[in-house]
XYZ file of C-alpha atoms in Angstrom:
506
model
C -95.269 46.316 158.433
C -94.574 47.986 155.099
C -95.503 51.639 154.858
C -96.525 51.714 151.174
C -96.126 49.928 147.856
C -93.046 52.026 147.095
C -90.777 52.777 150.005
C -88.628 55.808 150.771
C -85.003 56.501 151.572
C -83.565 58.989 154.021
C -79.887 59.899 153.811
C -79.094 60.774 157.409
C -75.867 62.359 158.662
C -74.936 60.811 162.027
C -72.440 63.511 162.938
C -68.802 63.070 164.024
C -69.302 60.513 166.875
C -70.764 62.207 169.970
C -74.464 61.290 170.086
C -75.179 64.727 171.464
C -74.310 66.087 167.999
C -76.830 63.817 166.266
C -79.714 65.990 165.118
C -83.272 65.715 166.495
C -84.618 65.125 163.004
C -82.065 62.376 162.468
C -83.204 60.654 165.652
C -86.868 60.949 164.691
C -86.248 59.384 161.268
C -84.050 56.634 162.779
C -86.753 55.681 165.275
C -89.210 55.079 162.389
C -86.798 53.185 160.181
C -87.541 49.608 159.058
C -84.095 49.106 157.437
C -80.875 50.878 158.395
C -77.829 50.737 156.105
C -74.841 51.993 158.100
C -71.069 52.284 157.835
C -68.128 52.124 160.223
C -67.852 55.922 160.746
C -71.166 56.132 162.591
C -70.639 56.644 166.308
C -71.504 53.793 168.636
C -73.794 56.029 170.654
C -75.962 56.599 167.554
C -75.811 52.943 166.588
C -77.125 51.999 170.003
C -80.299 53.944 169.249
C -81.329 51.839 166.264
C -84.598 50.129 167.241
C -84.293 46.387 167.953
C -87.039 45.619 165.429
C -85.164 47.360 162.639
C -83.222 45.267 160.102
C -79.571 46.389 159.999
C -77.241 46.138 156.996
C -73.561 46.864 157.601
C -71.670 48.185 154.603
C -68.295 48.984 156.212
C -66.523 51.771 154.303
C -63.184 52.796 155.780
C -60.218 53.796 153.697
C -58.851 50.790 151.800
C -61.270 48.488 153.586
C -64.715 48.523 152.012
C -67.025 45.741 153.127
C -69.356 46.542 150.226
C -68.531 48.499 147.033
C -70.349 51.791 146.553
C -72.276 50.518 143.530
C -73.643 47.627 145.582
C -74.661 49.977 148.419
C -76.597 52.032 145.907
C -78.316 48.868 144.689
C -79.188 47.824 148.268
C -80.913 51.117 148.909
C -82.887 50.813 145.709
C -83.930 47.226 146.336
C -85.025 47.785 149.924
C -87.050 50.841 148.953
C -88.647 48.938 146.074
C -89.876 46.411 148.616
C -91.797 49.206 150.294
C -89.617 49.808 153.335
C -88.624 52.993 155.147
C -84.880 52.912 154.575
C -82.321 54.998 156.426
C -78.824 55.313 154.999
C -76.929 56.296 158.109
C -73.602 57.948 157.347
C -70.900 59.422 159.535
C -70.679 63.215 159.449
C -72.802 64.751 156.684
C -74.027 62.704 153.711
C -73.095 65.389 151.149
C -69.536 66.117 152.327
C -67.306 63.431 150.851
C -70.056 60.989 151.846
C -70.954 60.015 148.269
C -74.550 60.865 149.041
C -75.055 62.304 145.590
C -74.069 58.989 143.990
C -76.567 57.144 146.147
C -79.340 59.474 145.119
C -78.727 59.166 141.396
C -79.969 55.564 141.192
C -82.957 56.335 143.399
C -83.924 59.312 141.303
C -83.663 57.278 138.116
C -86.160 54.739 139.485
C -88.568 57.302 140.969
C -87.838 56.415 144.615
C -88.732 59.263 146.990
C -85.967 60.414 149.305
C -85.049 63.047 151.875
C -81.701 64.395 153.138
C -81.114 64.967 156.829
C -77.865 66.949 157.134
C -75.382 66.014 159.850
C -72.898 67.962 161.984
C -69.713 67.661 159.931
C -66.320 66.681 161.319
C -64.181 69.417 159.708
C -66.018 71.926 161.914
C -66.988 69.847 164.967
C -63.716 67.995 165.568
C -61.555 71.168 165.598
C -64.146 72.803 167.868
C -63.844 69.911 170.387
C -60.080 70.555 170.308
C -60.281 74.297 170.895
C -59.501 75.200 167.273
C -61.838 77.742 165.633
C -61.570 77.120 161.881
C -61.985 80.873 161.280
C -60.741 83.760 163.412
C -60.655 87.385 162.364
C -57.043 87.811 163.532
C -55.800 84.893 161.380
C -58.014 84.096 158.404
C -61.289 84.819 156.677
C -61.888 81.500 154.882
C -61.882 77.765 155.508
C -61.298 75.113 152.835
C -62.234 71.454 153.184
C -60.267 69.000 151.097
C -60.337 65.210 150.824
C -57.030 63.679 151.707
C -57.999 60.374 150.127
C -56.573 59.380 146.782
C -56.557 56.225 144.727
C -53.550 53.949 145.136
C -50.664 54.794 142.786
C -52.103 58.125 141.709
C -50.879 61.654 142.368
C -53.008 64.183 144.165
C -55.310 66.170 141.935
C -55.003 69.164 144.263
C -53.679 72.593 143.439
C -51.618 73.066 146.579
C -50.294 76.446 145.383
C -53.854 77.752 145.071
C -54.707 76.494 148.543
C -51.677 78.260 150.021
C -52.596 81.512 148.280
C -56.013 81.578 150.006
C -54.273 82.158 153.329
C -57.275 80.375 154.848
C -57.581 77.437 157.222
C -57.169 74.113 155.420
C -58.967 70.977 156.679
C -58.106 67.626 155.172
C -60.364 64.615 155.709
C -59.375 60.983 155.236
C -55.663 61.865 154.995
C -53.943 60.045 157.861
C -51.851 57.724 155.705
C -51.158 60.491 153.218
C -50.051 63.082 155.801
C -46.423 63.224 154.645
C -47.538 63.811 151.041
C -50.047 66.460 152.091
C -47.419 68.353 154.045
C -44.921 68.028 151.205
C -47.491 69.319 148.730
C -48.140 72.364 150.907
C -44.438 73.045 151.329
C -43.853 72.719 147.598
C -46.812 75.071 147.140
C -45.013 77.763 149.053
C -46.512 77.540 152.583
C -44.382 78.843 155.427
C -42.815 75.694 157.028
C -43.553 77.182 160.484
C -47.290 77.393 159.828
C -49.084 75.619 162.719
C -50.697 72.310 161.840
C -52.616 69.695 163.812
C -53.921 66.191 163.425
C -57.037 65.382 165.460
C -57.862 61.765 166.205
C -61.432 60.477 166.682
C -62.728 63.844 167.742
C -65.818 64.125 169.970
C -65.256 60.588 171.363
C -63.396 59.128 174.299
C -60.392 58.386 171.999
C -60.007 62.022 171.081
C -56.345 62.985 170.772
C -54.511 65.877 169.115
C -50.995 66.551 167.964
C -50.097 70.147 167.248
C -46.864 70.989 165.446
C -45.963 72.767 162.182
C -46.388 71.796 158.557
C -42.735 70.795 158.413
C -42.666 68.832 161.656
C -46.161 67.256 161.961
C -45.339 64.003 160.070
C -42.383 63.310 162.401
C -44.469 64.106 165.508
C -47.144 61.665 164.335
C -44.515 58.985 163.923
C -43.304 59.626 167.475
C -46.698 59.904 169.211
C -48.921 57.725 167.021
C -52.367 58.405 165.666
C -55.364 56.282 164.772
C -57.863 56.953 161.962
C -60.266 58.476 161.460
C -58.535 61.808 161.942
C -58.784 65.359 160.696
C -55.775 67.395 159.580
C -55.950 71.145 160.178
C -53.445 73.611 158.755
C -53.387 77.292 159.676
C -52.598 79.870 162.373
C -55.837 78.895 164.213
C -54.120 75.689 165.346
C -51.974 77.824 167.692
C -55.113 78.448 169.757
C -55.678 74.778 170.695
C -53.914 74.902 174.074
C -55.681 78.152 175.053
C -59.159 77.163 173.900
C -59.063 73.380 174.508
C -62.033 72.551 176.732
C -63.146 68.969 176.181
C -60.110 67.442 177.889
C -60.746 69.537 180.973
C -64.056 67.839 181.715
C -63.864 65.258 184.581
C -64.750 62.303 182.362
C -62.988 63.316 179.174
C -61.424 60.264 177.594
C -63.728 57.945 179.538
C -66.164 55.631 177.809
C -69.038 54.422 179.970
C -71.704 51.821 179.376
C -75.102 52.608 180.925
C -77.619 49.808 181.149
C -81.305 50.783 181.185
C -84.723 49.456 180.315
C -85.684 50.024 176.686
C -87.867 53.053 176.181
C -86.752 54.890 179.272
C -84.779 58.094 178.734
C -81.590 57.937 180.705
C -81.018 60.814 183.091
C -77.867 58.948 184.158
C -76.487 59.038 180.623
C -77.199 62.759 180.272
C -75.431 63.572 183.512
C -72.396 61.474 182.560
C -72.188 63.173 179.143
C -72.244 66.588 180.822
C -69.106 65.462 182.687
C -67.419 64.631 179.347
C -67.956 60.916 179.094
C -68.709 59.068 175.877
C -71.768 57.053 176.872
C -73.149 53.903 175.313
C -76.727 53.151 176.339
C -77.553 49.459 176.309
C -81.189 48.454 176.595
C -80.327 45.338 178.609
C -83.935 44.718 179.580
C -87.373 45.595 178.305
C -90.644 45.588 180.178
C -94.011 44.393 178.957
C -97.393 44.650 180.757
C -98.826 41.242 181.625
C -101.623 40.110 179.326
C -103.664 38.480 182.128
C -105.256 41.297 184.137
C -107.539 39.028 186.155
C -105.277 38.976 189.321
C -105.203 42.805 189.253
C -108.949 42.933 188.677
C -109.470 40.774 191.760
C -107.210 42.956 193.896
C -109.031 46.081 192.699
C -112.261 44.441 193.837
C -111.299 44.914 197.476
C -109.046 47.965 197.547
C -110.688 49.119 200.731
C -109.004 46.240 202.584
C -105.500 47.628 201.951
C -103.771 50.113 204.237
C -100.695 50.480 202.018
C -99.813 50.387 198.306
C -96.130 49.923 197.483
C -94.362 50.812 194.232
C -90.812 49.640 193.619
C -89.996 51.127 190.160
C -91.024 53.922 187.799
C -92.134 51.281 185.298
C -94.360 49.739 187.942
C -96.089 53.063 188.459
C -96.625 53.692 184.730
C -97.948 50.188 184.038
C -100.216 50.045 187.109
C -102.051 53.276 186.363
C -102.415 52.372 182.695
C -103.946 49.024 183.687
C -106.250 50.699 186.209
C -107.561 52.856 183.359
C -107.999 49.783 181.138
C -109.999 48.126 183.911
C -112.087 51.228 184.498
C -110.991 51.582 188.123
C -111.284 55.127 189.483
C -107.988 56.340 190.915
C -109.901 57.851 193.866
C -110.405 54.356 195.225
C -106.765 54.480 196.289
C -107.491 57.436 198.557
C -107.714 55.378 201.716
C -104.199 53.940 201.391
C -100.787 55.229 202.402
C -98.254 55.110 199.570
C -94.666 53.834 199.746
C -92.103 54.324 196.939
C -88.655 52.860 196.333
C -86.353 55.441 194.814
C -86.543 58.988 193.546
C -87.530 57.901 190.051
C -90.536 55.991 191.388
C -91.565 58.935 193.550
C -91.259 61.253 190.556
C -93.660 59.082 188.499
C -96.169 59.096 191.363
C -95.933 62.912 191.673
C -96.774 63.224 187.972
C -100.101 61.690 188.918
C -100.634 63.985 191.891
C -99.569 61.387 194.456
C -96.908 62.241 196.986
C -95.426 59.191 198.754
C -95.894 58.867 202.474
C -92.811 56.744 202.766
C -89.521 56.553 200.838
C -86.467 54.979 202.454
C -83.122 56.798 202.247
C -81.510 53.659 200.874
C -83.146 52.584 197.643
C -83.184 48.846 198.221
C -85.960 46.348 198.882
C -84.605 45.432 202.298
C -84.529 49.062 203.393
C -88.075 49.559 202.117
C -89.276 46.518 204.022
C -87.676 47.704 207.298
C -89.140 51.204 206.850
C -92.606 49.761 206.255
C -92.390 47.635 209.405
C -91.790 50.798 211.389
C -94.882 52.509 209.974
C -97.381 49.660 209.477
C -99.014 47.695 212.272
C -99.017 43.868 212.280
C -102.043 42.529 210.454
C -102.278 45.456 208.048
C -102.674 44.662 204.352
C -100.051 45.645 201.801
C -100.863 45.885 198.084
C -97.726 45.280 195.963
C -98.159 45.637 192.185
C -94.785 45.096 190.522
C -92.677 42.945 188.152
C -93.456 39.303 187.874
C -89.874 38.409 188.858
C -89.582 40.839 191.739
C -87.038 40.253 194.521
C -88.767 37.956 197.064
C -86.814 39.515 199.972
C -89.264 42.415 200.427
C -92.238 40.107 200.767
C -90.360 37.847 203.148
C -89.467 40.766 205.448
C -93.022 42.071 205.513
C -94.688 38.752 206.145
C -92.218 37.820 208.832
C -93.269 41.041 210.622
C -96.917 39.975 210.536
C -98.039 42.066 207.593
C -100.343 40.588 204.970
C -99.002 41.083 201.438
C -100.952 40.735 198.188
C -98.372 40.748 195.417
C -99.712 41.181 191.862
C -97.582 40.941 188.744
C -98.348 43.881 186.449
C -95.402 43.599 184.061
C -92.718 41.185 182.982
C -89.013 41.799 182.412
C -87.389 40.496 179.208
C -83.663 40.363 178.725
C -82.415 41.700 175.395
C -79.472 41.133 173.066
C -78.077 43.682 170.605
C -76.237 42.922 167.400
C -74.717 46.232 166.304
C -71.846 46.773 168.760
C -69.400 44.061 169.786
C -69.625 44.813 173.502
C -67.574 41.768 174.535
C -64.788 42.899 172.138
C -64.970 46.453 173.507
C -64.454 45.234 177.080
C -61.790 42.689 176.100
C -59.591 45.390 174.513
C -60.252 47.847 177.359
C -62.198 50.338 175.246
C -64.974 50.712 177.836
C -63.780 52.112 181.147
C -66.771 51.144 183.271
C -70.363 49.936 183.210
C -73.075 51.544 185.283
C -75.781 49.391 186.821
C -78.863 50.779 188.609
C -80.515 47.451 189.487
C -79.627 43.811 189.891
C -81.931 42.996 186.932
C -79.874 45.218 184.661
C -76.723 43.325 185.711
C -78.445 40.078 184.818
C -79.635 41.512 181.543
C -76.157 42.671 180.664
C -74.722 39.217 181.356
C -77.263 37.750 178.943
C -76.408 40.354 176.285
C -72.661 39.526 176.267
C -72.350 35.734 176.548
C -68.760 34.561 176.763
C -67.433 37.810 178.181
C -64.700 37.567 180.816
C -66.557 39.632 183.420
C -63.350 40.320 185.297
C -62.661 42.802 182.490
C -65.669 44.904 183.626
C -65.367 47.678 186.164
C -68.864 48.130 187.520
C -70.303 51.243 189.164
C -73.294 50.031 191.160
C -76.145 52.060 192.630
C -76.658 49.858 195.712
C -75.522 46.867 197.656
C -77.888 44.317 196.039
C -76.762 45.454 192.592
C -73.156 45.158 193.664
C -73.678 41.660 194.985
C -75.116 40.566 191.648
C -72.126 42.032 189.809
C -69.726 40.419 192.311
C -71.238 37.039 191.591
C -70.225 37.445 187.973
C -66.647 38.355 188.905
C -66.782 42.050 187.990
C -64.555 44.612 189.693
C -67.217 46.528 191.611
C -67.626 49.836 193.386
C -70.840 51.035 195.032
C -72.179 54.590 195.312
C -72.372 56.241 198.708
C -76.076 56.837 198.201
C -78.511 55.106 195.932
C -79.060 58.139 193.690
C -78.106 59.095 190.160
C -75.918 61.991 191.296
C -74.045 59.717 193.686
C -73.392 57.195 190.931
C -72.071 59.949 188.668
C -69.706 61.023 191.506
C -68.583 57.408 191.785
C -67.825 57.156 188.071
C -65.789 60.382 188.241
C -63.857 58.972 191.190
C -63.237 55.649 189.407
C -62.001 57.543 186.297
C -59.666 59.600 188.460
C -58.263 56.566 190.164
C -57.991 54.746 186.845
C -55.968 57.517 185.316
C -58.540 58.439 182.664
């Protein structure tokens, strides 16, 4: 739906790569976008947060490889806004630091298109910080200077290297990987001490972060020996000598590890947060989405004889949320559940119940349907009635176990699971080239959803960290290399991923 006759454009800085450095305002604007125009410097974690209903326009923009000329990008922003859309121009880093944001605004301003700027965490500060390099330090310098290392083919640098050297400040060059020898030569010709520490920092704040620290005179040769991939930041100054002392990111257990976490759309991922705290670069893939069923008549009928049930069983946090919302829609007083005992599968499910003042009477130590069924058999007497509101495609094993034991189960579908595809990140390509170290699965349905999202993938390329045995079995069927957590809990899965990274040499 269009917001107004004339739309609006937001220039949003996506930061240097780590989604944790994407601003809250940037996320709020992105969630409301109808059109997103993005380039190749935006981190994959941020790209994965673009709503599935949002139209996406890729404009490329890497050095010497522009998918769309800048003038055409400006025109796209104008045309989409003139159609009445909320348009987000998503740019790596900050839109006003060598991001050509000012050029994009000129055309909008000329045509009276409203716009806002959402600054982003900029790489010349963040990337050195992730490498233990403070760009200013009272013992070494009192200024920092940010310079573009990019120049047009066949042209000399329009940079006063002598003036830069005289500042005695930290020098940060962006977009200068291919021109590194010329930059160092310019500094040497400008009178810098050849022994001045210098560093090149590759893909900072991501799993591919790498640094080479040398001197102005030796850095080009060291880069030839060790190799570097753009984008990278060049830092020159005495502060580079602090990198080994202050380096912190590479000391985290999952530094250098890229992890895919599958989750239902709309659910915040505690798993992803815990993995990021361990240093992982995390991609969150909404492999499935859940939608309440439209036909509430079966639930209405069940609510008509709630006094017949001795137990109510919840198997997922989503099931709890949807059930209580539907109870409210039907006008059913929650106190009518007071005569039942409550069983919950998993800590997340129990947490959702506790938010509503309900503390489960039963929760198995192993968070699997089979374990829940066996635990219920121990507590419930044959002939008792079990109320089971859950997903329409729930695992039939739980019902089979209960009915075999003589329990009477009334299963009611309250929501449906839909498998999703995403079109921003080439997940199959990422796995094929070994860029993703492992995928985390917390349910068999998320494994199935993932398989639908990456058709054609050789699943033997996937190392899977699974929360439980049933999830592992589903991943095994696809040919993944699987490991299973000791306990079916988030913390146990995080421990498993750390162990897998250690064994894998990450």
